[in-house]
């Protein structure tokens, strides 16, 4: 079994990130008390959350 490879994962970054963009846009909270990204990958979903809520400690 091949080990996980961030470069290979990001070859399809737009496709993989689309779900995170769609889900984040459906969250109807202006300032969530806590945001936790439990995903795996190179952090592309975390970037989406950070852009949406502009906060430290995500």
PDB file of N, CA and C in Angstrom:
ATOM      1  N   UNK A   1       0.839  -1.175   0.000  1.00  0.00           N
ATOM      2  CA  UNK A   1       0.000   0.000   0.000  1.00  0.00           C
ATOM      3  C   UNK A   1       0.885   1.240   0.000  1.00  0.00           C
ATOM      4  N   UNK A   2       0.563   2.170  -0.841  1.00  0.00           N
ATOM      5  CA  UNK A   2       1.347   3.397  -0.956  1.00  0.00           C
ATOM      6  C   UNK A   2       1.047   4.334   0.217  1.00  0.00           C
ATOM      7  N   UNK A   3       2.063   5.028   0.702  1.00  0.00           N
ATOM      8  CA  UNK A   3       1.843   5.964   1.802  1.00  0.00           C
ATOM      9  C   UNK A   3       1.168   7.236   1.288  1.00  0.00           C
ATOM     10  N   UNK A   4       0.583   7.984   2.199  1.00  0.00           N
ATOM     11  CA  UNK A   4      -0.132   9.210   1.867  1.00  0.00           C
ATOM     12  C   UNK A   4       0.836  10.234   1.295  1.00  0.00           C
ATOM     13  N   UNK A   5       0.417  10.944   0.260  1.00  0.00           N
ATOM     14  CA  UNK A   5       1.273  11.895  -0.425  1.00  0.00           C
ATOM     15  C   UNK A   5       0.503  13.193  -0.646  1.00  0.00           C
ATOM     16  N   UNK A   6       0.915  14.270   0.013  1.00  0.00           N
ATOM     17  CA  UNK A   6       0.218  15.559  -0.083  1.00  0.00           C
ATOM     18  C   UNK A   6       0.215  16.099  -1.507  1.00  0.00           C
ATOM     19  N   UNK A   7       1.295  15.920  -2.221  1.00  0.00           N
ATOM     20  CA  UNK A   7       1.357  16.419  -3.600  1.00  0.00           C
ATOM     21  C   UNK A   7       0.333  15.713  -4.487  1.00  0.00           C
ATOM     22  N   UNK A   8       0.221  14.420  -4.317  1.00  0.00           N
ATOM     23  CA  UNK A   8      -0.763  13.665  -5.107  1.00  0.00           C
ATOM     24  C   UNK A   8      -2.188  14.075  -4.710  1.00  0.00           C
ATOM     25  N   UNK A   9      -2.407  14.254  -3.429  1.00  0.00           N
ATOM     26  CA  UNK A   9      -3.721  14.689  -2.930  1.00  0.00           C
ATOM     27  C   UNK A   9      -4.110  16.016  -3.571  1.00  0.00           C
ATOM     28  N   UNK A  10      -3.170  16.944  -3.658  1.00  0.00           N
ATOM     29  CA  UNK A  10      -3.457  18.279  -4.183  1.00  0.00           C
ATOM     30  C   UNK A  10      -3.530  18.339  -5.708  1.00  0.00           C
ATOM     31  N   UNK A  11      -3.191  17.264  -6.389  1.00  0.00           N
ATOM     32  CA  UNK A  11      -3.373  17.247  -7.841  1.00  0.00           C
ATOM     33  C   UNK A  11      -4.842  17.466  -8.198  1.00  0.00           C
ATOM     34  N   UNK A  12      -5.718  17.081  -7.298  1.00  0.00           N
ATOM     35  CA  UNK A  12      -7.156  17.261  -7.481  1.00  0.00           C
ATOM     36  C   UNK A  12      -7.704  18.162  -6.381  1.00  0.00           C
ATOM     37  N   UNK A  13      -6.915  19.159  -6.001  1.00  0.00           N
ATOM     38  CA  UNK A  13      -7.262  20.046  -4.896  1.00  0.00           C
ATOM     39  C   UNK A  13      -8.594  20.748  -5.058  1.00  0.00           C
ATOM     40  N   UNK A  14      -8.893  21.243  -6.252  1.00  0.00           N
ATOM     41  CA  UNK A  14     -10.171  21.929  -6.463  1.00  0.00           C
ATOM     42  C   UNK A  14     -11.350  20.992  -6.216  1.00  0.00           C
ATOM     43  N   UNK A  15     -11.259  19.790  -6.740  1.00  0.00           N
ATOM     44  CA  UNK A  15     -12.335  18.817  -6.553  1.00  0.00           C
ATOM     45  C   UNK A  15     -12.471  18.413  -5.091  1.00  0.00           C
ATOM     46  N   UNK A  16     -11.357  18.228  -4.433  1.00  0.00           N
ATOM     47  CA  UNK A  16     -11.389  17.802  -3.030  1.00  0.00           C
ATOM     48  C   UNK A  16     -11.846  18.924  -2.100  1.00  0.00           C
ATOM     49  N   UNK A  17     -11.591  20.156  -2.464  1.00  0.00           N
ATOM     50  CA  UNK A  17     -11.932  21.293  -1.609  1.00  0.00           C
ATOM     51  C   UNK A  17     -13.371  21.759  -1.825  1.00  0.00           C
ATOM     52  N   UNK A  18     -13.970  21.454  -2.956  1.00  0.00           N
ATOM     53  CA  UNK A  18     -15.329  21.909  -3.277  1.00  0.00           C
ATOM     54  C   UNK A  18     -16.326  21.552  -2.180  1.00  0.00           C
ATOM     55  N   UNK A  19     -16.272  20.348  -1.638  1.00  0.00           N
ATOM     56  CA  UNK A  19     -17.204  19.939  -0.582  1.00  0.00           C
ATOM     57  C   UNK A  19     -17.050  20.815   0.659  1.00  0.00           C
ATOM     58  N   UNK A  20     -15.829  21.154   1.031  1.00  0.00           N
ATOM     59  CA  UNK A  20     -15.597  22.014   2.196  1.00  0.00           C
ATOM     60  C   UNK A  20     -16.165  23.408   1.962  1.00  0.00           C
ATOM     61  N   UNK A  21     -16.000  23.938   0.762  1.00  0.00           N
ATOM     62  CA  UNK A  21     -16.551  25.256   0.420  1.00  0.00           C
ATOM     63  C   UNK A  21     -18.070  25.213   0.510  1.00  0.00           C
ATOM     64  N   UNK A  22     -18.678  24.200  -0.074  1.00  0.00           N
ATOM     65  CA  UNK A  22     -20.135  24.068  -0.057  1.00  0.00           C
ATOM     66  C   UNK A  22     -20.671  23.930   1.362  1.00  0.00           C
ATOM     67  N   UNK A  23     -20.043  23.084   2.165  1.00  0.00           N
ATOM     68  CA  UNK A  23     -20.501  22.891   3.541  1.00  0.00           C
ATOM     69  C   UNK A  23     -20.318  24.149   4.385  1.00  0.00           C
ATOM     70  N   UNK A  24     -19.187  24.817   4.274  1.00  0.00           N
ATOM     71  CA  UNK A  24     -18.940  26.037   5.051  1.00  0.00           C
ATOM     72  C   UNK A  24     -19.949  27.122   4.701  1.00  0.00           C
ATOM     73  N   UNK A  25     -20.350  27.195   3.451  1.00  0.00           N
ATOM     74  CA  UNK A  25     -21.316  28.222   3.049  1.00  0.00           C
ATOM     75  C   UNK A  25     -22.705  27.956   3.618  1.00  0.00           C
ATOM     76  N   UNK A  26     -22.974  26.737   4.051  1.00  0.00           N
ATOM     77  CA  UNK A  26     -24.280  26.382   4.619  1.00  0.00           C
ATOM     78  C   UNK A  26     -24.357  26.602   6.127  1.00  0.00           C
ATOM     79  N   UNK A  27     -23.248  26.869   6.764  1.00  0.00           N
ATOM     80  CA  UNK A  27     -23.244  27.081   8.213  1.00  0.00           C
ATOM     81  C   UNK A  27     -23.744  28.493   8.490  1.00  0.00           C
ATOM     82  N   UNK A  28     -24.873  28.584   9.167  1.00  0.00           N
ATOM     83  CA  UNK A  28     -25.539  29.871   9.385  1.00  0.00           C
ATOM     84  C   UNK A  28     -25.141  30.502  10.722  1.00  0.00           C
ATOM     85  N   UNK A  29     -23.868  30.536  11.003  1.00  0.00           N
ATOM     86  CA  UNK A  29     -23.375  31.161  12.230  1.00  0.00           C
ATOM     87  C   UNK A  29     -22.406  32.270  11.855  1.00  0.00           C
ATOM     88  N   UNK A  30     -22.596  33.452  12.466  1.00  0.00           N
ATOM     89  CA  UNK A  30     -21.680  34.556  12.194  1.00  0.00           C
ATOM     90  C   UNK A  30     -20.366  34.392  12.944  1.00  0.00           C
ATOM     91  N   UNK A  31     -20.438  33.995  14.199  1.00  0.00           N
ATOM     92  CA  UNK A  31     -19.251  33.830  15.031  1.00  0.00           C
ATOM     93  C   UNK A  31     -19.376  32.550  15.855  1.00  0.00           C
ATOM     94  N   UNK A  32     -19.063  31.409  15.291  1.00  0.00           N
ATOM     95  CA  UNK A  32     -19.134  30.167  16.069  1.00  0.00           C
ATOM     96  C   UNK A  32     -18.214  30.238  17.289  1.00  0.00           C
ATOM     97  N   UNK A  33     -18.657  29.656  18.385  1.00  0.00           N
ATOM     98  CA  UNK A  33     -17.856  29.662  19.608  1.00  0.00           C
ATOM     99  C   UNK A  33     -16.593  28.819  19.447  1.00  0.00           C
ATOM    100  N   UNK A  34     -16.676  27.775  18.661  1.00  0.00           N
ATOM    101  CA  UNK A  34     -15.549  26.863  18.491  1.00  0.00           C
ATOM    102  C   UNK A  34     -15.590  26.295  17.077  1.00  0.00           C
ATOM    103  N   UNK A  35     -14.442  26.241  16.447  1.00  0.00           N
ATOM    104  CA  UNK A  35     -14.327  25.633  15.122  1.00  0.00           C
ATOM    105  C   UNK A  35     -13.195  24.622  15.182  1.00  0.00           C
ATOM    106  N   UNK A  36     -13.502  23.388  14.826  1.00  0.00           N
ATOM    107  CA  UNK A  36     -12.506  22.323  14.833  1.00  0.00           C
ATOM    108  C   UNK A  36     -12.551  21.613  13.481  1.00  0.00           C
ATOM    109  N   UNK A  37     -11.428  21.506  12.826  1.00  0.00           N
ATOM    110  CA  UNK A  37     -11.327  20.771  11.566  1.00  0.00           C
ATOM    111  C   UNK A  37     -10.769  19.391  11.887  1.00  0.00           C
ATOM    112  N   UNK A  38     -11.588  18.374  11.756  1.00  0.00           N
ATOM    113  CA  UNK A  38     -11.171  17.005  12.065  1.00  0.00           C
ATOM    114  C   UNK A  38     -10.794  16.221  10.814  1.00  0.00           C
ATOM    115  N   UNK A  39     -10.627  16.916   9.725  1.00  0.00           N
ATOM    116  CA  UNK A  39     -10.299  16.259   8.464  1.00  0.00           C
ATOM    117  C   UNK A  39      -8.857  15.805   8.414  1.00  0.00           C
ATOM    118  N   UNK A  40      -8.555  15.132   7.347  1.00  0.00           N
ATOM    119  CA  UNK A  40      -7.175  14.750   7.101  1.00  0.00           C
ATOM    120  C   UNK A  40      -6.784  15.309   5.746  1.00  0.00           C
ATOM    121  N   UNK A  41      -5.558  15.598   5.588  1.00  0.00           N
ATOM    122  CA  UNK A  41      -5.085  16.175   4.337  1.00  0.00           C
ATOM    123  C   UNK A  41      -4.094  17.286   4.619  1.00  0.00           C
ATOM    124  N   UNK A  42      -3.781  18.080   3.614  1.00  0.00           N
ATOM    125  CA  UNK A  42      -2.760  19.110   3.758  1.00  0.00           C
ATOM    126  C   UNK A  42      -3.265  20.436   4.322  1.00  0.00           C
ATOM    127  N   UNK A  43      -4.524  20.510   4.756  1.00  0.00           N
ATOM    128  CA  UNK A  43      -5.030  21.735   5.375  1.00  0.00           C
ATOM    129  C   UNK A  43      -5.897  22.594   4.478  1.00  0.00           C
ATOM    130  N   UNK A  44      -6.277  22.104   3.316  1.00  0.00           N
ATOM    131  CA  UNK A  44      -7.085  22.921   2.414  1.00  0.00           C
ATOM    132  C   UNK A  44      -8.467  23.239   2.995  1.00  0.00           C
ATOM    133  N   UNK A  45      -9.082  22.325   3.733  1.00  0.00           N
ATOM    134  CA  UNK A  45     -10.373  22.612   4.375  1.00  0.00           C
ATOM    135  C   UNK A  45     -10.212  23.622   5.504  1.00  0.00           C
ATOM    136  N   UNK A  46      -9.117  23.541   6.223  1.00  0.00           N
ATOM    137  CA  UNK A  46      -8.852  24.504   7.291  1.00  0.00           C
ATOM    138  C   UNK A  46      -8.740  25.913   6.714  1.00  0.00           C
ATOM    139  N   UNK A  47      -8.111  26.043   5.562  1.00  0.00           N
ATOM    140  CA  UNK A  47      -7.999  27.355   4.898  1.00  0.00           C
ATOM    141  C   UNK A  47      -9.375  27.931   4.595  1.00  0.00           C
ATOM    142  N   UNK A  48     -10.297  27.102   4.135  1.00  0.00           N
ATOM    143  CA  UNK A  48     -11.656  27.549   3.824  1.00  0.00           C
ATOM    144  C   UNK A  48     -12.329  28.076   5.086  1.00  0.00           C
ATOM    145  N   UNK A  49     -12.212  27.342   6.182  1.00  0.00           N
ATOM    146  CA  UNK A  49     -12.815  27.774   7.446  1.00  0.00           C
ATOM    147  C   UNK A  49     -12.183  29.072   7.935  1.00  0.00           C
ATOM    148  N   UNK A  50     -10.877  29.174   7.823  1.00  0.00           N
ATOM    149  CA  UNK A  50     -10.173  30.386   8.243  1.00  0.00           C
ATOM    150  C   UNK A  50     -10.602  31.601   7.421  1.00  0.00           C
ATOM    151  N   UNK A  51     -10.761  31.437   6.139  1.00  0.00           N
ATOM    152  CA  UNK A  51     -11.197  32.538   5.276  1.00  0.00           C
ATOM    153  C   UNK A  51     -12.622  32.963   5.618  1.00  0.00           C
ATOM    154  N   UNK A  52     -13.459  32.014   5.941  1.00  0.00           N
ATOM    155  CA  UNK A  52     -14.868  32.312   6.228  1.00  0.00           C
ATOM    156  C   UNK A  52     -15.024  33.048   7.547  1.00  0.00           C
ATOM    157  N   UNK A  53     -14.288  32.655   8.581  1.00  0.00           N
ATOM    158  CA  UNK A  53     -14.480  33.242   9.904  1.00  0.00           C
ATOM    159  C   UNK A  53     -13.306  34.064  10.403  1.00  0.00           C
ATOM    160  N   UNK A  54     -12.216  34.139   9.708  1.00  0.00           N
ATOM    161  CA  UNK A  54     -11.087  35.018  10.052  1.00  0.00           C
ATOM    162  C   UNK A  54     -10.774  35.010  11.545  1.00  0.00           C
ATOM    163  N   UNK A  55     -10.348  33.890  12.040  1.00  0.00           N
ATOM    164  CA  UNK A  55     -10.012  33.819  13.464  1.00  0.00           C
ATOM    165  C   UNK A  55      -8.765  32.992  13.690  1.00  0.00           C
ATOM    166  N   UNK A  56      -8.122  33.302  14.771  1.00  0.00           N
ATOM    167  CA  UNK A  56      -6.939  32.549  15.178  1.00  0.00           C
ATOM    168  C   UNK A  56      -7.386  31.325  15.973  1.00  0.00           C
ATOM    169  N   UNK A  57      -6.506  30.398  16.133  1.00  0.00           N
ATOM    170  CA  UNK A  57      -6.773  29.243  16.983  1.00  0.00           C
ATOM    171  C   UNK A  57      -7.718  28.227  16.375  1.00  0.00           C
ATOM    172  N   UNK A  58      -7.819  28.230  15.076  1.00  0.00           N
ATOM    173  CA  UNK A  58      -8.703  27.275  14.411  1.00  0.00           C
ATOM    174  C   UNK A  58      -8.020  25.937  14.336  1.00  0.00           C
TER     175      UNK A  58
END
